[in-house]
PDB file of C-alpha atoms in Angstrom:
ATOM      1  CA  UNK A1032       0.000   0.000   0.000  1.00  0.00           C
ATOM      2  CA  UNK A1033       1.442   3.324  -1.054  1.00  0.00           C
ATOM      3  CA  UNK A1034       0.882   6.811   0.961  1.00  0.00           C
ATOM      4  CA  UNK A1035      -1.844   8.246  -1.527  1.00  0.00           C
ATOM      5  CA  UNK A1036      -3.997   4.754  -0.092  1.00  0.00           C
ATOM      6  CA  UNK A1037      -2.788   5.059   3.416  1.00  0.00           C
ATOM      7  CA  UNK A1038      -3.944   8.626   3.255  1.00  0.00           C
ATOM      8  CA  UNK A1039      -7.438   7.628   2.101  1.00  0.00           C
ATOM      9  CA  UNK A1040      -8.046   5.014   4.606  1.00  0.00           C
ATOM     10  CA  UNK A1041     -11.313   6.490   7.232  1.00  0.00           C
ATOM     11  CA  UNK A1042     -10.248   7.041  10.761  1.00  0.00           C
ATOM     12  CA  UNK A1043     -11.914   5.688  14.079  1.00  0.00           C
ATOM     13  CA  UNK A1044     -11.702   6.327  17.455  1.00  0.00           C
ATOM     14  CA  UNK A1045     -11.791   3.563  20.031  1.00  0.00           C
ATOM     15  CA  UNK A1046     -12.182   4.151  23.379  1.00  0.00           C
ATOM     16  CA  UNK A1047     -10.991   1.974  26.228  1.00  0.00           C
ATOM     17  CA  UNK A1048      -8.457  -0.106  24.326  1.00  0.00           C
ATOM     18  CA  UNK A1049      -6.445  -0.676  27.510  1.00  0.00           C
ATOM     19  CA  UNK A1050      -6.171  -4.780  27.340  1.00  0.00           C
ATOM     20  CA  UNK A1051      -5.254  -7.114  24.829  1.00  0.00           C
ATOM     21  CA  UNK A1052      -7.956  -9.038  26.056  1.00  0.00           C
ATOM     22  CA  UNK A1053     -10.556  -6.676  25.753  1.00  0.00           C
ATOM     23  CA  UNK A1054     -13.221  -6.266  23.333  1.00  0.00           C
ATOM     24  CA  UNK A1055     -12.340  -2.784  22.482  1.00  0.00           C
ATOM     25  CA  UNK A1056      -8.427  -4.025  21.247  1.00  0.00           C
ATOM     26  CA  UNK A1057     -10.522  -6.534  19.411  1.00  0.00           C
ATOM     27  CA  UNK A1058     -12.292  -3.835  17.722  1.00  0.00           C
ATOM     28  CA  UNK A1059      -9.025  -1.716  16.666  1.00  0.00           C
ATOM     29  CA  UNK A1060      -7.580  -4.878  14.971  1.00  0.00           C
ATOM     30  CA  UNK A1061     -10.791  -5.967  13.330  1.00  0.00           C
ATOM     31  CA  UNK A1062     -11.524  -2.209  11.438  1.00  0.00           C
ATOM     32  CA  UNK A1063      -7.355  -1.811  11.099  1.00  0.00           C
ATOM     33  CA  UNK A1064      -8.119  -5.577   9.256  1.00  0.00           C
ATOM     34  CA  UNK A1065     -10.871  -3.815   7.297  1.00  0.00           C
ATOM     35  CA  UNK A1066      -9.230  -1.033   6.186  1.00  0.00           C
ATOM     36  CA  UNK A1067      -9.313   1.477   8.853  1.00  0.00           C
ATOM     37  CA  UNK A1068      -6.424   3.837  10.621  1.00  0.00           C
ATOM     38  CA  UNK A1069      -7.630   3.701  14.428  1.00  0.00           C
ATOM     39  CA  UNK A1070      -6.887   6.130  17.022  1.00  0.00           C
ATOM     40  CA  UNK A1071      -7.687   4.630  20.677  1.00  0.00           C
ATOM     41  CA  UNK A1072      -7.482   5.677  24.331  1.00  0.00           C
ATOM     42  CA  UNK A1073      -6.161   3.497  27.126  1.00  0.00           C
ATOM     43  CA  UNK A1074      -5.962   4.858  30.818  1.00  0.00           C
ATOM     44  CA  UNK A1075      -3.370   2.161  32.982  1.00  0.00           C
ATOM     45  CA  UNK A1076      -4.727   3.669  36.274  1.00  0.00           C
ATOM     46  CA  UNK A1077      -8.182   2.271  35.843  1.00  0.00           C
ATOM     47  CA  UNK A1078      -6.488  -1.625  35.048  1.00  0.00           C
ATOM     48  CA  UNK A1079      -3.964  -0.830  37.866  1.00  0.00           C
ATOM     49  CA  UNK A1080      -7.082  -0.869  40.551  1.00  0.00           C
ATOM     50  CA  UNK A1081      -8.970  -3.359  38.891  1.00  0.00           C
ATOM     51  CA  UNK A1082      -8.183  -7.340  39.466  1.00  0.00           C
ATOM     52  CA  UNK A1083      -6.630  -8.035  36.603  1.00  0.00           C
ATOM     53  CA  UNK A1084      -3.921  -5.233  36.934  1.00  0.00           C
ATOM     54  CA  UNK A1085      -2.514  -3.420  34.257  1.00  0.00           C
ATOM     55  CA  UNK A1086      -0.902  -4.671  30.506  1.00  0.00           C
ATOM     56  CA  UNK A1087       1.926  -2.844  30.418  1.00  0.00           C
ATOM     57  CA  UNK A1088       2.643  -4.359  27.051  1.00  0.00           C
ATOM     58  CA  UNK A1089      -0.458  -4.154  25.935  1.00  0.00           C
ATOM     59  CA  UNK A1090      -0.711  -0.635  23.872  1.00  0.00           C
ATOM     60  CA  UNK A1091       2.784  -1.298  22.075  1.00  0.00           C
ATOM     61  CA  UNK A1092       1.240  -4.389  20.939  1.00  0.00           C
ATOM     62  CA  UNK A1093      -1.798  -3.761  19.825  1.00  0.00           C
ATOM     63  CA  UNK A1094       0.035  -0.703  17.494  1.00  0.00           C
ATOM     64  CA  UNK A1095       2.084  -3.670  16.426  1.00  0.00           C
ATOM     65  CA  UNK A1096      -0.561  -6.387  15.390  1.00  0.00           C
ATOM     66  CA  UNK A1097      -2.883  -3.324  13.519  1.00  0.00           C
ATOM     67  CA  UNK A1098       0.105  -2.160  11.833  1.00  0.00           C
ATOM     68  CA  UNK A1099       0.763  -5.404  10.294  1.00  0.00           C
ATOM     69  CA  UNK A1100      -2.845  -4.860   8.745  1.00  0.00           C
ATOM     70  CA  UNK A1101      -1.451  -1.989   7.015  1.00  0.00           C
ATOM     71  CA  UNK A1102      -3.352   0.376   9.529  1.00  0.00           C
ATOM     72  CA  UNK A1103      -1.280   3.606  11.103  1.00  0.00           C
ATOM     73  CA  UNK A1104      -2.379   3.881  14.710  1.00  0.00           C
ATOM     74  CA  UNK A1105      -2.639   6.844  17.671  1.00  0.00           C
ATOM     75  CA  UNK A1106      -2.721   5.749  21.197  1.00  0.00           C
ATOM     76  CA  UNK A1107      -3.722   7.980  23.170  1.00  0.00           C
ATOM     77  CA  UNK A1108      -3.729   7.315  27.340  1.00  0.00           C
ATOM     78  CA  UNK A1109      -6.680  10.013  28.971  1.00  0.00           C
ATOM     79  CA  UNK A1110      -8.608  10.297  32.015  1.00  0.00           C
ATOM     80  CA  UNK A1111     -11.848  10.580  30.470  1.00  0.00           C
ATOM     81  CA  UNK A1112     -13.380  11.464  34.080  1.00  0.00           C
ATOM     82  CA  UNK A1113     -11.807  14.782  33.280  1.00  0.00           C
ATOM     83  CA  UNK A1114     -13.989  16.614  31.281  1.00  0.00           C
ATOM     84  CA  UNK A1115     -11.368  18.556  29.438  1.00  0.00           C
ATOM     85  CA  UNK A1116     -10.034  14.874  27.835  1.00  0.00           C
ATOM     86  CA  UNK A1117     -12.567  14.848  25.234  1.00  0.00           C
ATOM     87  CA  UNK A1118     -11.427  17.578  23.148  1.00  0.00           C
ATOM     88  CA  UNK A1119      -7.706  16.871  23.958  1.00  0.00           C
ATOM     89  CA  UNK A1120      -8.280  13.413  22.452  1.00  0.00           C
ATOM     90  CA  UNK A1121     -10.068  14.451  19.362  1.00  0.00           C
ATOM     91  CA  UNK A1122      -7.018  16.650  18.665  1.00  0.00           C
ATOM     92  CA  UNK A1123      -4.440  14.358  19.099  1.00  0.00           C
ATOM     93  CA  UNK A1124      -6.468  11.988  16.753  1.00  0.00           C
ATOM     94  CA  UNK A1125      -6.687  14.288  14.251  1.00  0.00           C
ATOM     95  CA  UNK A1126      -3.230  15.288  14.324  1.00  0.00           C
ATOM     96  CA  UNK A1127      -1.554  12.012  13.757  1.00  0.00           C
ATOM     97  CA  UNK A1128      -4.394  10.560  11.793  1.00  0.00           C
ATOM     98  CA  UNK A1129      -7.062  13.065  10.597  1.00  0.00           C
ATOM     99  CA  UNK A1130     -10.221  13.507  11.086  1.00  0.00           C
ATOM    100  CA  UNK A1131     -12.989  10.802  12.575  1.00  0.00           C
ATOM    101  CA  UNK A1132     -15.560   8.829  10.724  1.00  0.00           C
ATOM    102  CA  UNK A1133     -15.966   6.481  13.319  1.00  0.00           C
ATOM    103  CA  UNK A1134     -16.616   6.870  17.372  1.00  0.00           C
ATOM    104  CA  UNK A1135     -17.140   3.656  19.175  1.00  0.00           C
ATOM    105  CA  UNK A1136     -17.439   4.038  22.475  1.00  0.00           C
ATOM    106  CA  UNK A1137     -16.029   0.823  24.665  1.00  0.00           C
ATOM    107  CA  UNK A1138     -14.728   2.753  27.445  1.00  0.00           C
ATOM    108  CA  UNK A1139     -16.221   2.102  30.851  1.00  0.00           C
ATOM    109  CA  UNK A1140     -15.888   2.228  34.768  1.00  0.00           C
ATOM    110  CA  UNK A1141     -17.066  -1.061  36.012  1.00  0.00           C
ATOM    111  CA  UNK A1142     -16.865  -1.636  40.126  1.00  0.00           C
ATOM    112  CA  UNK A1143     -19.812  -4.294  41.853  1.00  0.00           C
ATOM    113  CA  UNK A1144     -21.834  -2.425  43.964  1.00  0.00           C
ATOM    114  CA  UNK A1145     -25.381  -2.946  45.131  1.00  0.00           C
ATOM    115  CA  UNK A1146     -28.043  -0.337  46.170  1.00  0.00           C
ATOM    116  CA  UNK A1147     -26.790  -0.320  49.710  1.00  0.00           C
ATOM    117  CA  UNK A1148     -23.423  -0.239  49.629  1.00  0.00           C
ATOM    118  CA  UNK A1149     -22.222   2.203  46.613  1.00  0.00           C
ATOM    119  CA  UNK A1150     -20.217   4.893  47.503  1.00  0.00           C
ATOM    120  CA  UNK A1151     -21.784   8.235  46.298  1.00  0.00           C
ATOM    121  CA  UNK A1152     -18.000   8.623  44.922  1.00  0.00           C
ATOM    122  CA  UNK A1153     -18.393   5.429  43.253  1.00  0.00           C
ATOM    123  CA  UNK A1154     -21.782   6.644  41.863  1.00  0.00           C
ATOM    124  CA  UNK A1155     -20.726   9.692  40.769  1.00  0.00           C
ATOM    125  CA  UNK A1156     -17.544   8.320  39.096  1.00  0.00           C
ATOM    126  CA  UNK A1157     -19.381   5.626  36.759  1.00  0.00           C
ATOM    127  CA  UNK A1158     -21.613   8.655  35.831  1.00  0.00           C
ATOM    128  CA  UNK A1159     -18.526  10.719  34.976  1.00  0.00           C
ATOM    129  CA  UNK A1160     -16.638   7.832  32.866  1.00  0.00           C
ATOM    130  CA  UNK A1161     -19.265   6.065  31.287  1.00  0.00           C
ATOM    131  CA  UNK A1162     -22.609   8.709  30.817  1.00  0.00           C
ATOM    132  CA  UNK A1163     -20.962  11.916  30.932  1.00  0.00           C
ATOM    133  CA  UNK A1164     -17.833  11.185  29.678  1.00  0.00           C
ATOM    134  CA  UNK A1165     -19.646   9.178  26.477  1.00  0.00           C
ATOM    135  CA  UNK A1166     -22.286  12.557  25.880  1.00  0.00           C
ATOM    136  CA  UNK A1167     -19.003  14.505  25.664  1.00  0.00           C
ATOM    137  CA  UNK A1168     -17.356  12.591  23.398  1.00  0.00           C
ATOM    138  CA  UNK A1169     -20.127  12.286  21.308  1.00  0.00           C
ATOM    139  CA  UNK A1170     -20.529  16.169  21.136  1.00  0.00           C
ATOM    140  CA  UNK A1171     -16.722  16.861  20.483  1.00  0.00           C
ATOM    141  CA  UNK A1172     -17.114  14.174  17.625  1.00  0.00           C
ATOM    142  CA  UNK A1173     -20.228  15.867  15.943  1.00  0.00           C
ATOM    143  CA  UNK A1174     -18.997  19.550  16.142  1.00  0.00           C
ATOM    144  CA  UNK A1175     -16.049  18.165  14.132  1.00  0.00           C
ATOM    145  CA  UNK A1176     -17.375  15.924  11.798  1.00  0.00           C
ATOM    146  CA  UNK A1177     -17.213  16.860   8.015  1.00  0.00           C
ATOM    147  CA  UNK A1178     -17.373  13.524   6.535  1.00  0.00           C
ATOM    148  CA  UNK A1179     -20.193  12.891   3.522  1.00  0.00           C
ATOM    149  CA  UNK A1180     -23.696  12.601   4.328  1.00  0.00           C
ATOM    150  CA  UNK A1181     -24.510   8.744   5.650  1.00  0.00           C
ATOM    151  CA  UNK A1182     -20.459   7.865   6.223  1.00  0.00           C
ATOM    152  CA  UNK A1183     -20.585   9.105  10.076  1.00  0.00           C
ATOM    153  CA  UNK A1184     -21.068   6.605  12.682  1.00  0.00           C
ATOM    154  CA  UNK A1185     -21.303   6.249  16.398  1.00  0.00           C
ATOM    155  CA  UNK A1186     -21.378   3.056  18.312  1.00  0.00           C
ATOM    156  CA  UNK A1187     -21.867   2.244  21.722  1.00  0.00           C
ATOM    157  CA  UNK A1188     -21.145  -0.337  24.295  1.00  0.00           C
ATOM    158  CA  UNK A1189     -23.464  -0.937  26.820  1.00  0.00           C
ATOM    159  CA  UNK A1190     -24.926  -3.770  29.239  1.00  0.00           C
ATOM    160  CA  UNK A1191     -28.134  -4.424  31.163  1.00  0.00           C
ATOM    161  CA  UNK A1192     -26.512  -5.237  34.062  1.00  0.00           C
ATOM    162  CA  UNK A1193     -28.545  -4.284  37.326  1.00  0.00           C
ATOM    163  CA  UNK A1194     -28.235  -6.139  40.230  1.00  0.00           C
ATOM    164  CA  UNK A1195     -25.047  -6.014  42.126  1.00  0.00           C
ATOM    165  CA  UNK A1196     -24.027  -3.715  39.997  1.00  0.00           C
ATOM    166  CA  UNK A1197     -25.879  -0.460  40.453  1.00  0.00           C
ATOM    167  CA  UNK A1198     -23.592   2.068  38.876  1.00  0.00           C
ATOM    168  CA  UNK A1199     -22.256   0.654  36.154  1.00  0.00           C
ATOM    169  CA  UNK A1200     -25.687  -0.816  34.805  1.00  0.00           C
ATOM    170  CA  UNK A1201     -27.846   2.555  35.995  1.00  0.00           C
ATOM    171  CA  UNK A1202     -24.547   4.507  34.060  1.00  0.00           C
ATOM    172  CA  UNK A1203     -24.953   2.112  31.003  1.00  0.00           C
ATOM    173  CA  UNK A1204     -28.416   3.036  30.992  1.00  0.00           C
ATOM    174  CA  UNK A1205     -27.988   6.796  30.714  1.00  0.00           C
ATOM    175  CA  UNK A1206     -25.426   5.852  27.434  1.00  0.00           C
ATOM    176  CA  UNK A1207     -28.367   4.059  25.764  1.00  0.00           C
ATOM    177  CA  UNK A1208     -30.337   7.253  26.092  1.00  0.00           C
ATOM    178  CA  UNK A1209     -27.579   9.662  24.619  1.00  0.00           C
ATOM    179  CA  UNK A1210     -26.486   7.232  22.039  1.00  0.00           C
ATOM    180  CA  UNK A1211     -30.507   7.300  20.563  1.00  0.00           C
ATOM    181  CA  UNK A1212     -31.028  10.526  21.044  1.00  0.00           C
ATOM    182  CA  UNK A1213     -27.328  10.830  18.835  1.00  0.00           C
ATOM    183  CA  UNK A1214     -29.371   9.159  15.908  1.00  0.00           C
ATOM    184  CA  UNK A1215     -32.195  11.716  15.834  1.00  0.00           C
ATOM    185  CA  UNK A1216     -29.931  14.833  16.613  1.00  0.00           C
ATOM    186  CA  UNK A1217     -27.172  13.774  14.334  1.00  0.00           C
ATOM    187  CA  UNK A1218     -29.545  13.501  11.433  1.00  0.00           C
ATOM    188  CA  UNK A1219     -28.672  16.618   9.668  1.00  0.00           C
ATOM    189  CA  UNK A1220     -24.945  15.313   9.538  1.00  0.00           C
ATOM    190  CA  UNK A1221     -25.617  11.919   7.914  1.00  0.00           C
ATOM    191  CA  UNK A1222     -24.743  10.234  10.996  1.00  0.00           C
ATOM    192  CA  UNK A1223     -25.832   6.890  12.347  1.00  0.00           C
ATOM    193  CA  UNK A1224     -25.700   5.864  16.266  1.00  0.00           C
ATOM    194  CA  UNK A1225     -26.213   2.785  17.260  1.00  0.00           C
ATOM    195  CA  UNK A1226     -25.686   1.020  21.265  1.00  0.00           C
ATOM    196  CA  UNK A1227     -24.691  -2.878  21.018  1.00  0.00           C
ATOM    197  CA  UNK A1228     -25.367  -4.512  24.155  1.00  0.00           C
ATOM    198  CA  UNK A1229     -22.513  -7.841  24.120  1.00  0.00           C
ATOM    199  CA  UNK A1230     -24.190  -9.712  26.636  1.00  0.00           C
ATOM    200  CA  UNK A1231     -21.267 -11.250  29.286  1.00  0.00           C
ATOM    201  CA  UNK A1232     -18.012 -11.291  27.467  1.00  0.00           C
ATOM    202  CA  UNK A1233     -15.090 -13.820  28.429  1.00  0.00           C
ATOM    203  CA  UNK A1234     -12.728 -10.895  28.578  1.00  0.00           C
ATOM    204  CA  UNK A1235     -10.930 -12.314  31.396  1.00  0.00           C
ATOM    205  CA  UNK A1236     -13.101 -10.987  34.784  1.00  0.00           C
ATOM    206  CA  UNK A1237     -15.747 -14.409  35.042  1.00  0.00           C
ATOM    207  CA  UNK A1238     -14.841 -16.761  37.697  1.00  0.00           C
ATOM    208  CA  UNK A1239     -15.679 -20.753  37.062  1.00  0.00           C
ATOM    209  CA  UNK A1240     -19.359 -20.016  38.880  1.00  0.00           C
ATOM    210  CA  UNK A1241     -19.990 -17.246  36.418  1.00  0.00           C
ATOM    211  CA  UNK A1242     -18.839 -19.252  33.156  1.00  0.00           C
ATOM    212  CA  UNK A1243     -21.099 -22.368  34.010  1.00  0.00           C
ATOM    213  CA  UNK A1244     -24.314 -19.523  34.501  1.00  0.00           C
ATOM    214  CA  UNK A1245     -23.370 -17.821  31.318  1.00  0.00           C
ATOM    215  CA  UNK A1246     -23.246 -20.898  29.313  1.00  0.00           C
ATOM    216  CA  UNK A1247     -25.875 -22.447  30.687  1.00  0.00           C
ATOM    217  CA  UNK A1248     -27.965 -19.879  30.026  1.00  0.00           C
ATOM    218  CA  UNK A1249     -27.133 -19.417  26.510  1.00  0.00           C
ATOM    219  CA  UNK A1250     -29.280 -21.361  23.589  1.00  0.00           C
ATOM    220  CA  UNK A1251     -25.613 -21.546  21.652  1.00  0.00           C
ATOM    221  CA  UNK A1252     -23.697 -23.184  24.505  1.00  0.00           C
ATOM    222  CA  UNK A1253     -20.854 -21.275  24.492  1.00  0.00           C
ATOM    223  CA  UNK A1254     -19.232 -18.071  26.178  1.00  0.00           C
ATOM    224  CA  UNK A1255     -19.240 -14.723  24.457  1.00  0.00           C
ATOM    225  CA  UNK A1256     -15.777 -13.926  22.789  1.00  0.00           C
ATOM    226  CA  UNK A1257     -14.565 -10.267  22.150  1.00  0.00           C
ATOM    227  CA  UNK A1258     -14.322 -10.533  18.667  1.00  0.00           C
ATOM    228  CA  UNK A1259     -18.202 -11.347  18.311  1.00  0.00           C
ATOM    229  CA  UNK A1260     -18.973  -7.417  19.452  1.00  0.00           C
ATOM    230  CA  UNK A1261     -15.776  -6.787  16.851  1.00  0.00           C
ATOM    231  CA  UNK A1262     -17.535  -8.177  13.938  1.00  0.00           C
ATOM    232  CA  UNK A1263     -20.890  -6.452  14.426  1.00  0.00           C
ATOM    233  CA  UNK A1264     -19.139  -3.208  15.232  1.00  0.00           C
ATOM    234  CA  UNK A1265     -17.208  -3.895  11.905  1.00  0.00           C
ATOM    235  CA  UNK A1266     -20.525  -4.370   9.960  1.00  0.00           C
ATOM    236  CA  UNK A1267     -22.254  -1.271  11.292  1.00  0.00           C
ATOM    237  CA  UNK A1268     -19.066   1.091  10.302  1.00  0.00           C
ATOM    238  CA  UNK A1269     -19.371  -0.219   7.108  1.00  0.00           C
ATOM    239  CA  UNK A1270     -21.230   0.977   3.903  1.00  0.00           C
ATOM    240  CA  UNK A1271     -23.555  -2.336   4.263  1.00  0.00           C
ATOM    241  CA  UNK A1272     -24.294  -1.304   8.248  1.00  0.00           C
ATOM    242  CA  UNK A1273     -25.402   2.393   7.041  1.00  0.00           C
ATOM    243  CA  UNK A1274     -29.441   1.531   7.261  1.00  0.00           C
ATOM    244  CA  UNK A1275     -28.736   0.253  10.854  1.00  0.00           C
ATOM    245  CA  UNK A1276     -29.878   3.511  13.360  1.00  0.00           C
ATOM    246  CA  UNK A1277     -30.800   4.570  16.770  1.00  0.00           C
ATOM    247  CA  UNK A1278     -30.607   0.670  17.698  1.00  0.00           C
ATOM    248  CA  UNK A1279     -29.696  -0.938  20.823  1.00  0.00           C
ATOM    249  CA  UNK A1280     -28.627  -4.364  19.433  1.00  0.00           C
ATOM    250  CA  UNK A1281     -28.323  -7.514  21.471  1.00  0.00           C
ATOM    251  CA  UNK A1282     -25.669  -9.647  20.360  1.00  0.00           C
ATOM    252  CA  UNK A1283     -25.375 -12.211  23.349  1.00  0.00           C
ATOM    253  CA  UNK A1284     -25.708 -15.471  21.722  1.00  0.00           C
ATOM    254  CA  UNK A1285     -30.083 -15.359  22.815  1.00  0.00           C
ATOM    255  CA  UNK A1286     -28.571 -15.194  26.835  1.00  0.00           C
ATOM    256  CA  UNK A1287     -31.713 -16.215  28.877  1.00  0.00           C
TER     257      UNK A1287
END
């Protein structure tokens, strides 16, 4: 591939591409496979706290393995609790890469907590990372966007999770709402947005108990993989996906 192709390849933004075992690394090499340069956003603090710890390797790599898809990559590592990231971001893509076709928002803040014992600094920081953080984003991407009518797409990660899990699932929630609304308010810029709900991804966090719910729950008897949420995330950036809008798509496998 010569420059005058590399130079016409469409841009995306990932968020949250942190772990190689993620879905959101999964998503930077599938679109880098199909033709995409990919800017992404990492944040090694969050991983640090979390029980899996941090990848140190990880962001190296995963320039690495989309490079050898012919795809030139911009890592970025934000705080997007910070409100001031978004725009930061956005200009950093847009100075190594250009500007963005494609948001997908896989970014989150994700600590168990039930009704009665979430910290209201707990609370508020799942509404910072994944609602506000998300609406932001979103904003900074349309006042930007200058891409051909229909080409423009944002796409969402979110999860019904409730129980157990009162901030993240009750801050998931508020991203379905700003992602639809997206579709209708985005309208006059050809822009589609769509929220895909993965159902519970083997990305590394189930324990043996969890595993043996998930799959027997699941008409397909099997776990979710991180490269099933790739493939429709794939499809819906593409020309083919373009119909696809305001959406919150379930692809779990039919989980129970």
């Amino acid at each position: 591939m010569d420059g005058t192709e590399q130079r016409h390849r469409p841009i995306a933004l990932v968020t949250g591409a942190g772990r190689s075992a993620g879905i959101a690394a999964s998503v930077v090499l599938t679109l880098a496979q199909r033709g995409w340069d990919v800017g992404f956003t990492y944040w090694t603090p969050y991983d640090e706290r979390m029980p899996w710890g941090a990848d140190p390797e990880a962001v190296t790599r995963l320039g690495d393995q989309a490079g050898a898809h012919g795809a030139t990559t911009a890592a970025i590592e934000a705080d997007l609790s910070d409100p001031g990231a978004t725009a930061a971001v956005f200009e950093a893509v847009e100075r190594e890469l250009g500007p963005v076709t494609a948001l997908v928002l896989a970014h989150c803040e994700s600590v168990d907590s039930g009704l009665l014992d979430t910290s209201i600094e707990s609370f508020d920081r799942h509404f910072a990372v994944n609602a506000r953080a998300s609406w932001l984003l979103i904003r900074e991407y349309a006042r930007r966007f200058r891409g051909p009518h229909g080409t423009g797409r944002v796409i969402s990660l979110t999860s019904d999770a409730t129980v157990g899990n009162l901030p993240y699932g009750a801050s998931k929630g508020a991203l379905d709402r700003i992602t639809l609304a997206a579709a209708q308010e985005l309208a006059h810029l050809g822009v589609t947005a769509n929220a895909i709900d993965p159902g519970p991804t083997d990305t590394g966090w189930m324990t043996a108990e969890v595993k043996d719910a998930v799959l027997r729950s699941t008409p397909l008897g099997r776990l979710g993989h991180p490269q099933d949420c790739a493939n429709l995330v794939a499809f819906l950036c593409s020309p083919e996906g373009g119909w696809i809008n305001g959406q919150l798509l379930h692809s779990d496998g039919g989980l129970a």
